[in-house]
Short mmCIF file of C-alpha atoms in Angstrom, two decimals:
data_model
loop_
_atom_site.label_atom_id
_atom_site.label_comp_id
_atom_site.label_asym_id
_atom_site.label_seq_id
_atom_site.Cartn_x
_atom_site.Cartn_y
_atom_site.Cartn_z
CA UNK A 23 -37.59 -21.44 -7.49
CA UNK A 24 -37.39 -19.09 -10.85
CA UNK A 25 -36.59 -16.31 -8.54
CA UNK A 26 -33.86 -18.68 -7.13
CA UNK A 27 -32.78 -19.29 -10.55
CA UNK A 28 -32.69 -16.13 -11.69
CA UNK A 29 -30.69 -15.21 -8.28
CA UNK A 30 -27.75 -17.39 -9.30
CA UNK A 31 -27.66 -16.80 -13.19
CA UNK A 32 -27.18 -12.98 -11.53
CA UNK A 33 -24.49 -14.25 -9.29
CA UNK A 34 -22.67 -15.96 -11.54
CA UNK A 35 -21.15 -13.61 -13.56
CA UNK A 36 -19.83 -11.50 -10.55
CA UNK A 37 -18.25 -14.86 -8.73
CA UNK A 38 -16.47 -15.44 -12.03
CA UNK A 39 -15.03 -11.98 -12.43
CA UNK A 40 -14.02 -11.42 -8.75
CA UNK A 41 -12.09 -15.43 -8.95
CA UNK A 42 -10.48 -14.43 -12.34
CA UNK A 43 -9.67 -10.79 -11.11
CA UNK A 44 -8.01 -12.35 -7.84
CA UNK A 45 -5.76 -14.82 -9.91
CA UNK A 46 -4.90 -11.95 -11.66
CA UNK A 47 -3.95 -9.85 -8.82
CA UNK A 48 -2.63 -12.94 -7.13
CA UNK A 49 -0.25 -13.60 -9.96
CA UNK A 50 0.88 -10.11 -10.62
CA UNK A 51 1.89 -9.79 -6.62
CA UNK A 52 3.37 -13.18 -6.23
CA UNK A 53 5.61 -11.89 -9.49
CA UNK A 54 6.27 -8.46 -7.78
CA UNK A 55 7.26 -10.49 -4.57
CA UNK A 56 9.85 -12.90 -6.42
CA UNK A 57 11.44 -10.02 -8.40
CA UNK A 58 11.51 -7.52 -5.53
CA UNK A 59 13.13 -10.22 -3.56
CA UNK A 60 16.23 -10.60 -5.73
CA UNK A 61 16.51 -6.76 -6.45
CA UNK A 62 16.34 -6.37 -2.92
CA UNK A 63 18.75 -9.15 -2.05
CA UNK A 64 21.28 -7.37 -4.27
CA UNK A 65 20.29 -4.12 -3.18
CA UNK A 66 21.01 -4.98 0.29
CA UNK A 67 24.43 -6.23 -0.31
CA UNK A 68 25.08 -2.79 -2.37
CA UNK A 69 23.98 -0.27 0.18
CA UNK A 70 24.62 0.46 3.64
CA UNK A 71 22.20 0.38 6.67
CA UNK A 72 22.50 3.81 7.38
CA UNK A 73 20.48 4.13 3.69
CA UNK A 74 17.79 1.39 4.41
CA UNK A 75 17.90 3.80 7.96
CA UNK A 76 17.60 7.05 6.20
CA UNK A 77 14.87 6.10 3.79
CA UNK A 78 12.70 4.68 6.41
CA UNK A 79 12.60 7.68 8.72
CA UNK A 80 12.23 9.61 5.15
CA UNK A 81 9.19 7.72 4.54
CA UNK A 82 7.42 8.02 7.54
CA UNK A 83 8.01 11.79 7.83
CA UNK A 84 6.52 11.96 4.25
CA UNK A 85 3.37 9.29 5.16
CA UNK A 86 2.80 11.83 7.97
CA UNK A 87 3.07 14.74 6.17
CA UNK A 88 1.34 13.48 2.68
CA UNK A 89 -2.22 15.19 2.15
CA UNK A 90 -3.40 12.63 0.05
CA UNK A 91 -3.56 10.20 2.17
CA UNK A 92 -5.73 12.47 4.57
CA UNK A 93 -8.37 13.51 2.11
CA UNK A 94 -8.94 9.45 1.08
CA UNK A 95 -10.65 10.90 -2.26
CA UNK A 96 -9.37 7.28 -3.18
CA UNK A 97 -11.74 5.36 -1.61
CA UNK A 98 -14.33 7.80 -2.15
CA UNK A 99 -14.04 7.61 -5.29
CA UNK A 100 -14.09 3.70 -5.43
CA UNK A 101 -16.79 3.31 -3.24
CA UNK A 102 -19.51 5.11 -5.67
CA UNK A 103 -21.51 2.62 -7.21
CA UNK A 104 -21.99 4.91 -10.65
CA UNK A 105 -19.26 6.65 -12.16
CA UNK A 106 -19.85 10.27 -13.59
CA UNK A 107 -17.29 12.78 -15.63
CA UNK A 108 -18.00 14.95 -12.90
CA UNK A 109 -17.14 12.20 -9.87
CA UNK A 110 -13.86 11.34 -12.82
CA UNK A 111 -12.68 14.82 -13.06
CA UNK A 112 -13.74 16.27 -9.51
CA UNK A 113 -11.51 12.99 -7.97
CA UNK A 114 -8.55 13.86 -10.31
CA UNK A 115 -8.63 17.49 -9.55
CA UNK A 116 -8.10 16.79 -6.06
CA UNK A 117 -5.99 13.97 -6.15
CA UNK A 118 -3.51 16.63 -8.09
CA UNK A 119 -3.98 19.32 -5.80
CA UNK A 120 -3.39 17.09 -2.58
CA UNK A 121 -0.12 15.76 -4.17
CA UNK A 122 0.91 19.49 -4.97
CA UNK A 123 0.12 20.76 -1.38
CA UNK A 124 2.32 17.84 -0.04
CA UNK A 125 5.36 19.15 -1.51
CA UNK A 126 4.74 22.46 -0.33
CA UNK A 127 4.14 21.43 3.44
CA UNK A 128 7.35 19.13 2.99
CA UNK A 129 9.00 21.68 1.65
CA UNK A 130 8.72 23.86 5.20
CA UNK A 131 8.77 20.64 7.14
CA UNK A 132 12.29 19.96 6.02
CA UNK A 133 14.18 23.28 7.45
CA UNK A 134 12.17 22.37 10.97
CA UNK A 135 13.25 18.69 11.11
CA UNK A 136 16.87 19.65 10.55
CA UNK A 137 17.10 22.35 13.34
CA UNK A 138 15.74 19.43 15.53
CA UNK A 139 18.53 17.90 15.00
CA UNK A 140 18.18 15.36 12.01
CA UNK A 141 20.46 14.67 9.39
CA UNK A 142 19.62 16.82 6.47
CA UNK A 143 19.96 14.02 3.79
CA UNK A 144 16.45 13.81 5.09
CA UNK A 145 14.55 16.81 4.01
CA UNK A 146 15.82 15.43 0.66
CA UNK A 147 14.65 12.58 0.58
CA UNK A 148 11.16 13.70 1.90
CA UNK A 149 10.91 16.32 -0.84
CA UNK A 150 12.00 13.11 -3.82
CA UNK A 151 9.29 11.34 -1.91
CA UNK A 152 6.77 14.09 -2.59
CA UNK A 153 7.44 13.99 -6.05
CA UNK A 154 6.91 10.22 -6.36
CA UNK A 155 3.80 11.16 -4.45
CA UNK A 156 2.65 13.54 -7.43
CA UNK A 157 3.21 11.10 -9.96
CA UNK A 158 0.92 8.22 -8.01
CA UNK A 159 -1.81 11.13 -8.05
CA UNK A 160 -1.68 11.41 -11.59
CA UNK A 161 -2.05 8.00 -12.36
CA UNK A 162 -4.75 7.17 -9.36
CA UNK A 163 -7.83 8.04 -10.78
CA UNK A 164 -7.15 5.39 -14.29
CA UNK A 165 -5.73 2.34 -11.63
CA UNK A 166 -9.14 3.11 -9.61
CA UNK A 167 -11.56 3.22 -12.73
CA UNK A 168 -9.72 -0.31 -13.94
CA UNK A 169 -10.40 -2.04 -10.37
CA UNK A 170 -13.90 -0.66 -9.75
CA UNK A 171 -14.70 -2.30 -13.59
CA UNK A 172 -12.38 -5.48 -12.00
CA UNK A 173 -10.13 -5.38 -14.87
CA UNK A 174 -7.52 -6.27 -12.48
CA UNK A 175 -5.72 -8.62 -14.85
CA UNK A 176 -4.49 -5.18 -16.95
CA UNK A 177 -3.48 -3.24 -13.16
CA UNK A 178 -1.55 -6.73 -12.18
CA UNK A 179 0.33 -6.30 -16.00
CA UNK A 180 1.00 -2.73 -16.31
CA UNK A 181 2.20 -2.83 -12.48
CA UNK A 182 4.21 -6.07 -13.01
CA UNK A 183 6.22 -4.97 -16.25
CA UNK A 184 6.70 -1.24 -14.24
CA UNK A 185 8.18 -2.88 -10.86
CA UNK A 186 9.96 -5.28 -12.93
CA UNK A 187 12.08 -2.29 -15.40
CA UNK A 188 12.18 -0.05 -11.94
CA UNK A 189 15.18 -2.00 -10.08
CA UNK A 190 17.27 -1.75 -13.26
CA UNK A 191 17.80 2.01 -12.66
CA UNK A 192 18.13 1.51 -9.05
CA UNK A 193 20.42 -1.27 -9.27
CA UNK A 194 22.78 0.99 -11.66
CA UNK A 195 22.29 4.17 -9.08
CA UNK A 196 23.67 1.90 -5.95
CA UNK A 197 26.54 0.53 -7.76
CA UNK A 198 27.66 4.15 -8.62
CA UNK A 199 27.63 5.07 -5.01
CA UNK A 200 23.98 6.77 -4.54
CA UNK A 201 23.85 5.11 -1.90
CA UNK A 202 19.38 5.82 -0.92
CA UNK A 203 18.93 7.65 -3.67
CA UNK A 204 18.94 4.03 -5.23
CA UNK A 205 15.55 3.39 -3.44
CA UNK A 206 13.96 6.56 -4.04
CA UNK A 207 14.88 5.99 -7.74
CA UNK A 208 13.16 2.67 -7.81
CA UNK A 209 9.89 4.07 -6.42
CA UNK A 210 9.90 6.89 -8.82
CA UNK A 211 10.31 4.74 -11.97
CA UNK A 212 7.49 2.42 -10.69
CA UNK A 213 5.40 5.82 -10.17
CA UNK A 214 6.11 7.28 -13.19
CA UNK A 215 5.47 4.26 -15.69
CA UNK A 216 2.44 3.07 -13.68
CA UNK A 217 1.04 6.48 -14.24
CA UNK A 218 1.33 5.85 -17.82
CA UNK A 219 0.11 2.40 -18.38
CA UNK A 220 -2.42 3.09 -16.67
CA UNK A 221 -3.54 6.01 -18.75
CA UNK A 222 -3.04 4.06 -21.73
CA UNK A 223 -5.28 1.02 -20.43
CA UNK A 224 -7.73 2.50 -18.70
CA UNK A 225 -9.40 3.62 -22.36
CA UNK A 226 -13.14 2.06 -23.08
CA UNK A 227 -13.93 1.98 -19.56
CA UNK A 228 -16.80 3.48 -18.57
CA UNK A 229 -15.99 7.14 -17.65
CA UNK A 230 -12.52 7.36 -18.59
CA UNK A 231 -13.31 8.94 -22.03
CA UNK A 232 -12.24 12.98 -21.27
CA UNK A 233 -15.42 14.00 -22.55
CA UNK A 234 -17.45 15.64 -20.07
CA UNK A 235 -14.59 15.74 -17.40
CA UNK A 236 -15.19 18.68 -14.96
CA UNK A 237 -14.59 19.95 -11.56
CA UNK A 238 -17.51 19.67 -9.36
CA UNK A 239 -17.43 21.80 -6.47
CA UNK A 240 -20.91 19.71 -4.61
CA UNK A 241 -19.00 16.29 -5.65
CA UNK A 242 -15.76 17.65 -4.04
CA UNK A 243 -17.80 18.20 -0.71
CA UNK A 244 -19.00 14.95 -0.65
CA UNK A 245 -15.81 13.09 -1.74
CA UNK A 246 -14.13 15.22 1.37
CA UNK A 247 -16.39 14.13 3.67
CA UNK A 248 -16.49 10.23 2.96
CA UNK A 249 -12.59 10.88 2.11
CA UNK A 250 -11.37 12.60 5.37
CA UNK A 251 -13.43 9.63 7.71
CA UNK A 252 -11.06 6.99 5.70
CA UNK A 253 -8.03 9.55 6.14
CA UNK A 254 -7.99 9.73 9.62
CA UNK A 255 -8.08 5.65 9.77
CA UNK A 256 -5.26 5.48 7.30
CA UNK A 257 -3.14 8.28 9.44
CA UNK A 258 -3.75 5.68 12.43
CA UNK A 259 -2.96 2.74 10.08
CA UNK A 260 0.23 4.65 8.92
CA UNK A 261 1.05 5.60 12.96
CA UNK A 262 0.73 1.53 13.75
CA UNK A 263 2.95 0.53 10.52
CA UNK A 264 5.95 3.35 10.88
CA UNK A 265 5.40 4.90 14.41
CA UNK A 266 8.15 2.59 15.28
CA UNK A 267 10.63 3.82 12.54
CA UNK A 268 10.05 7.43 14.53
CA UNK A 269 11.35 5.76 17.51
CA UNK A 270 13.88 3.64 16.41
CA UNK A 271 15.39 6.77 13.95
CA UNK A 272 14.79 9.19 16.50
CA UNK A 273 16.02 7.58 19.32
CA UNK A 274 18.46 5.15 18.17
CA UNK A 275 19.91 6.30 14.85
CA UNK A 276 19.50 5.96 11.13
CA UNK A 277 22.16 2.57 11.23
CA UNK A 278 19.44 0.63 13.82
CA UNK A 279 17.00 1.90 11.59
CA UNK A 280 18.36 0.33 8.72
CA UNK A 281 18.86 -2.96 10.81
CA UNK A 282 15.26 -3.13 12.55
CA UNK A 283 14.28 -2.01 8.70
CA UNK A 284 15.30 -5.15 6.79
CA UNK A 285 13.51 -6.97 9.72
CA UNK A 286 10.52 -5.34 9.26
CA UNK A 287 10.39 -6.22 5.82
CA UNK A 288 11.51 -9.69 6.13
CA UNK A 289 8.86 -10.29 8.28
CA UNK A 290 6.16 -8.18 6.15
CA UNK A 291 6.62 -11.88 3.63
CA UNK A 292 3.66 -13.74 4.81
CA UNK A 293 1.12 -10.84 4.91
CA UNK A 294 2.84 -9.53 1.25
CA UNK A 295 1.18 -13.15 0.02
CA UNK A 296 -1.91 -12.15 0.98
CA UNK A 297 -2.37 -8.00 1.31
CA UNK A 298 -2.69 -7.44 -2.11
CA UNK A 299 -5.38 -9.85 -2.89
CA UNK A 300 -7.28 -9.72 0.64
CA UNK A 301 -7.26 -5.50 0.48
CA UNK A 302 -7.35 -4.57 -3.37
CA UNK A 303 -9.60 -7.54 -4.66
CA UNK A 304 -11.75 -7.56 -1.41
CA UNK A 305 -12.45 -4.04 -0.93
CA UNK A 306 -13.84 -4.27 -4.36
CA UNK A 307 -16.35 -7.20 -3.95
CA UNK A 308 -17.80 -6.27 -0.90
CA UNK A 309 -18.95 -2.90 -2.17
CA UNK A 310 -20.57 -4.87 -4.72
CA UNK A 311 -21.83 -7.35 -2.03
CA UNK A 312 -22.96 -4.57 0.42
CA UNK A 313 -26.77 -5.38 -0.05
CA UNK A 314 -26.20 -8.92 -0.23
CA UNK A 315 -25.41 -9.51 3.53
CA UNK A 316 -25.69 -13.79 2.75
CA UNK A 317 -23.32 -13.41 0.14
CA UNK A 318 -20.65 -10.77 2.19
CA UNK A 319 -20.96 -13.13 5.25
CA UNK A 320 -19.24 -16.16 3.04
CA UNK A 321 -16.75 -13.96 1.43
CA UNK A 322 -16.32 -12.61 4.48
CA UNK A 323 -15.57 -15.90 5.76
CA UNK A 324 -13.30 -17.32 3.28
CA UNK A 325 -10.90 -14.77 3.42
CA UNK A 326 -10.58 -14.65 7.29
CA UNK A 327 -9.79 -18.85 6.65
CA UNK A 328 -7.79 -17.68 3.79
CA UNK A 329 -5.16 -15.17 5.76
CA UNK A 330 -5.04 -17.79 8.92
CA UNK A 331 -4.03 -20.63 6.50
CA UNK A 332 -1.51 -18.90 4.51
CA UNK A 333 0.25 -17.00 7.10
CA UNK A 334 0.40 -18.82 9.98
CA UNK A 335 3.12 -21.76 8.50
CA UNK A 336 5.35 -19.20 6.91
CA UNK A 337 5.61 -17.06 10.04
CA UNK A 338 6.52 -19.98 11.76
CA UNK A 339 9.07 -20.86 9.57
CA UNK A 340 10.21 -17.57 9.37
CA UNK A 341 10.88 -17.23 13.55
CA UNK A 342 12.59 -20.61 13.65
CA UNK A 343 15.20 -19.93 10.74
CA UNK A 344 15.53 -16.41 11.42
CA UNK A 345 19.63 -15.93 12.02
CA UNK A 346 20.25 -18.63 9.24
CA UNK A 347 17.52 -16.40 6.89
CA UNK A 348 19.09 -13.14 7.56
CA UNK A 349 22.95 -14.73 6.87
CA UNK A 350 21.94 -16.43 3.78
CA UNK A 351 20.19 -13.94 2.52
CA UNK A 352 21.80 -10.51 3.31
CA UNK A 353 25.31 -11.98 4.74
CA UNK A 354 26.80 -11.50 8.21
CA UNK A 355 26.99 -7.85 8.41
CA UNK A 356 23.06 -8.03 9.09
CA UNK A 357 22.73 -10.70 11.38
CA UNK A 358 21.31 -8.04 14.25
CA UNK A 359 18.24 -7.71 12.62
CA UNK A 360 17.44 -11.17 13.63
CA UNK A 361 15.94 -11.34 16.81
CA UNK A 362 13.99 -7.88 15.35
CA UNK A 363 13.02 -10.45 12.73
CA UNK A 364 11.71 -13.07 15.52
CA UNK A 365 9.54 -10.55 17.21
CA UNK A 366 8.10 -8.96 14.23
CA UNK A 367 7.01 -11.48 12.10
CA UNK A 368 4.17 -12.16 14.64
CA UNK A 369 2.70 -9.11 14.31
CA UNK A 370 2.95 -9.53 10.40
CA UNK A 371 0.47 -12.66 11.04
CA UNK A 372 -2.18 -10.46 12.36
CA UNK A 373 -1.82 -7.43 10.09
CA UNK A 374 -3.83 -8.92 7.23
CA UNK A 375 -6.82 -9.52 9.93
CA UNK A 376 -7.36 -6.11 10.77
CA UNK A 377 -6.95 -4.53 7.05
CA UNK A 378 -9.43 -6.94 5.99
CA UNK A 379 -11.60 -5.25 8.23
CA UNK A 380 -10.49 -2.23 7.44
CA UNK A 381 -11.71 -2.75 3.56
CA UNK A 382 -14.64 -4.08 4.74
CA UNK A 383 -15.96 -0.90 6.61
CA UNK A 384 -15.48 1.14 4.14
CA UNK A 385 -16.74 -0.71 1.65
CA UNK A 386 -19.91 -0.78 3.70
CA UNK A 387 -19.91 3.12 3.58
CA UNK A 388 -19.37 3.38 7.45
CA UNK A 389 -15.38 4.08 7.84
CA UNK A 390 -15.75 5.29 11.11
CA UNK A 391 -15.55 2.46 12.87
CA UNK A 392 -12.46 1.72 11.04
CA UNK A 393 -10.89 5.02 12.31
CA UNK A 394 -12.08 4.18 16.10
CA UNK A 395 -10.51 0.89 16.03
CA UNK A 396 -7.36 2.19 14.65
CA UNK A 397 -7.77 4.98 17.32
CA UNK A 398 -7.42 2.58 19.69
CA UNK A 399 -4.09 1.00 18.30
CA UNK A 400 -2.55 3.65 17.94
CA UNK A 401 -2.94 5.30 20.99
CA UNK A 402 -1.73 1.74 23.04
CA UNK A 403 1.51 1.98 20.89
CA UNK A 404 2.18 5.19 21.53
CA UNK A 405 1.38 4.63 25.07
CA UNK A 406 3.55 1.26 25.46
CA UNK A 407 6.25 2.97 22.92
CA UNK A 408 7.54 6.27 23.77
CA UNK A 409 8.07 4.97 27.51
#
């Protein structure tokens, strides 16, 4: 009984920090979702869909393209139960010199995609991307030390007041005519002041202090190799969530990309409740839970109950009102995204399911079977897709 005792006085604290750190992360997204979904609404009424079109196929060329990603020196980092300057320093050193090899390898992508044939507005746009990317790499390592700690409630803040000031500039650039560069500026002003904040709040937590900082060469190894396992599972992640922009841009032009685009995000609303609570706030507890099997089986078990709850009625809602949604909210120029909408926001239902997973594995230190199940999908999709 007193080791019982003792058991739950040890619990305690954790169960309280994880609840509080999800409200916090809850509230910050549900803010993020609200604002984005006016600046968007008024962004979509500004631009054309031949932007929406021409960022999309942007983006994925840069998501395939982006280095970072591939290393996963992200989740390497977060995973480590101890935090060292070394393990600080080593993950910032290569989150910086990922971001700067991006740009170059964009940089001789963008020649290559234009002889093939697309527009070259989009080598542009890949290269602004890259840049973004850089500043997200400088202000990783701070946003990771703040959720490993669970301070989420300063992360859902700094990232709330940055998305909130970042339409402002964007909203200015597509009333003067710049057309995508409007969306590219939002995403670079988010970037750039959640690099700072994050800087700025990340001081007093335990190995943040630049003392001691240095470049490990054996911790670089072994952030690689947990780092690449997770890389190759997002790359498969990334093929599942933008493969189809490839096809749709490739095949059928940036203007039905920019059509099947505001679908796709549309129907991304009832995972967006959910995704950045379930993956951010999850991912965090159960590498704190790992030894605790009892204790990851419940979690475990309230979020799956969670996602199915939550989702389920608003994609419903979302397929039956789907021409009246689009003309309400985007006008009549957009009503063939509509059936897109119907199809899509099905598969938005079970996205949450699977990335749940996803955090779980590599929480549990064993990301491979994350990349073999993601493997999988994307090798049906291509399979069922390029046909």
């Amino acid at each position: 009984m007193a080791g019982q005792s003792r058991a739950g006085d040890a619990e305690e604290p954790l169960a309280y920090r994880v609840v509080r750190g999800s409200f916090w992360l809850a509230l910050g997204s549900y803010f993020q979702l609200v604002w984005g979904f006016g600046a968007n609404l008024i962004l979509t009424r500004l631009l054309q869909p031949e932007d929406f079109g021409t960022y999309a196929l942007a983006l994925f060329w840069f998501s395939l393209l982006n280095l970072r990603t591939k290393v996963g020196v992200g989740q390497a980092l977060a995973q480590r139960k101890e935090t060292t300057p070394a393990l600080v320093g080593t993950h910032l050193g290569l989150d910086l010199a990922a971001g700067l090899g991006t740009l170059v390898v964009l940089g001789m992508a963008a020649p290559v995609l234009v002889g093939l044939g697309y527009p070259s507005d989009l080598g542009w746009v890949m290269l602004s991307l890259g840049a973004v990317g850089l500043l997200e790499a400088a202000g990783a390592t701070p946003l990771i030390l703040l959720d490993k700690s669970l301070l989420f409630h300063r992360t859902a803040l700094i990232q709330g007041l940055a998305f909130g000031v970042s339409y402002g500039p964007a909203i200015w650039v597509a009333l003067n005519g710049g057309g995508y560069w409007a969306i590219v500026t939002q995403n670079a002003v988010y970037a750039g002041l959640t690099a700072v904040g994050t800087w700025w709040a990340v001081r007093g937590v335990p190995g943040a202090a630049f003392s001691g900082w240095r470049f490990d060469p054996t911790v670089a190894r072994d952030l690689v190799r947990f780092g690449v396992t997770v890389g190759l599972a997002t790359l498969g992640a990334m093929f599942l969530t933008q493969f189809d922009n490839f096809l749709v841009g490739t095949f059928a032009g940036v203007a039905a990309l920019g059509f099947y685009d505001r679908a796709y995000r549309t129907a991304q609303w009832p995972s967006t409740l959910l995704n950045v609570v379930v993956n951010r706030g999850a991912f965090y507890t159960y590498a704190r839970l790992r030894d605790d099997p009892p204790r990851l089986h419940r979690t475990g078990t309230m979020l799956l109950w969670l996602i199915l709850m939550a989702g389920i009625p608003v994609a419903l809602g979302a397929v039956l009102a789907a021409p009246e949604l689009i003309r309400v909210l985007y006008g009549e120029r957009w009503l063939p995204a509509a059936p897109l909408l119907q199809l899509l926001v099905v598969y938005s239902v079970c996205r949450p399911l699977w990335e749940t997973a996803a955090a779980l594995f590599t929480a549990l230190g064993r990301p491979g079977l994350n990349t073999t199940f993601t493997a999988f999908q994307a090798a049906v999709l291509a399979g069922v897709g390029l046909p």
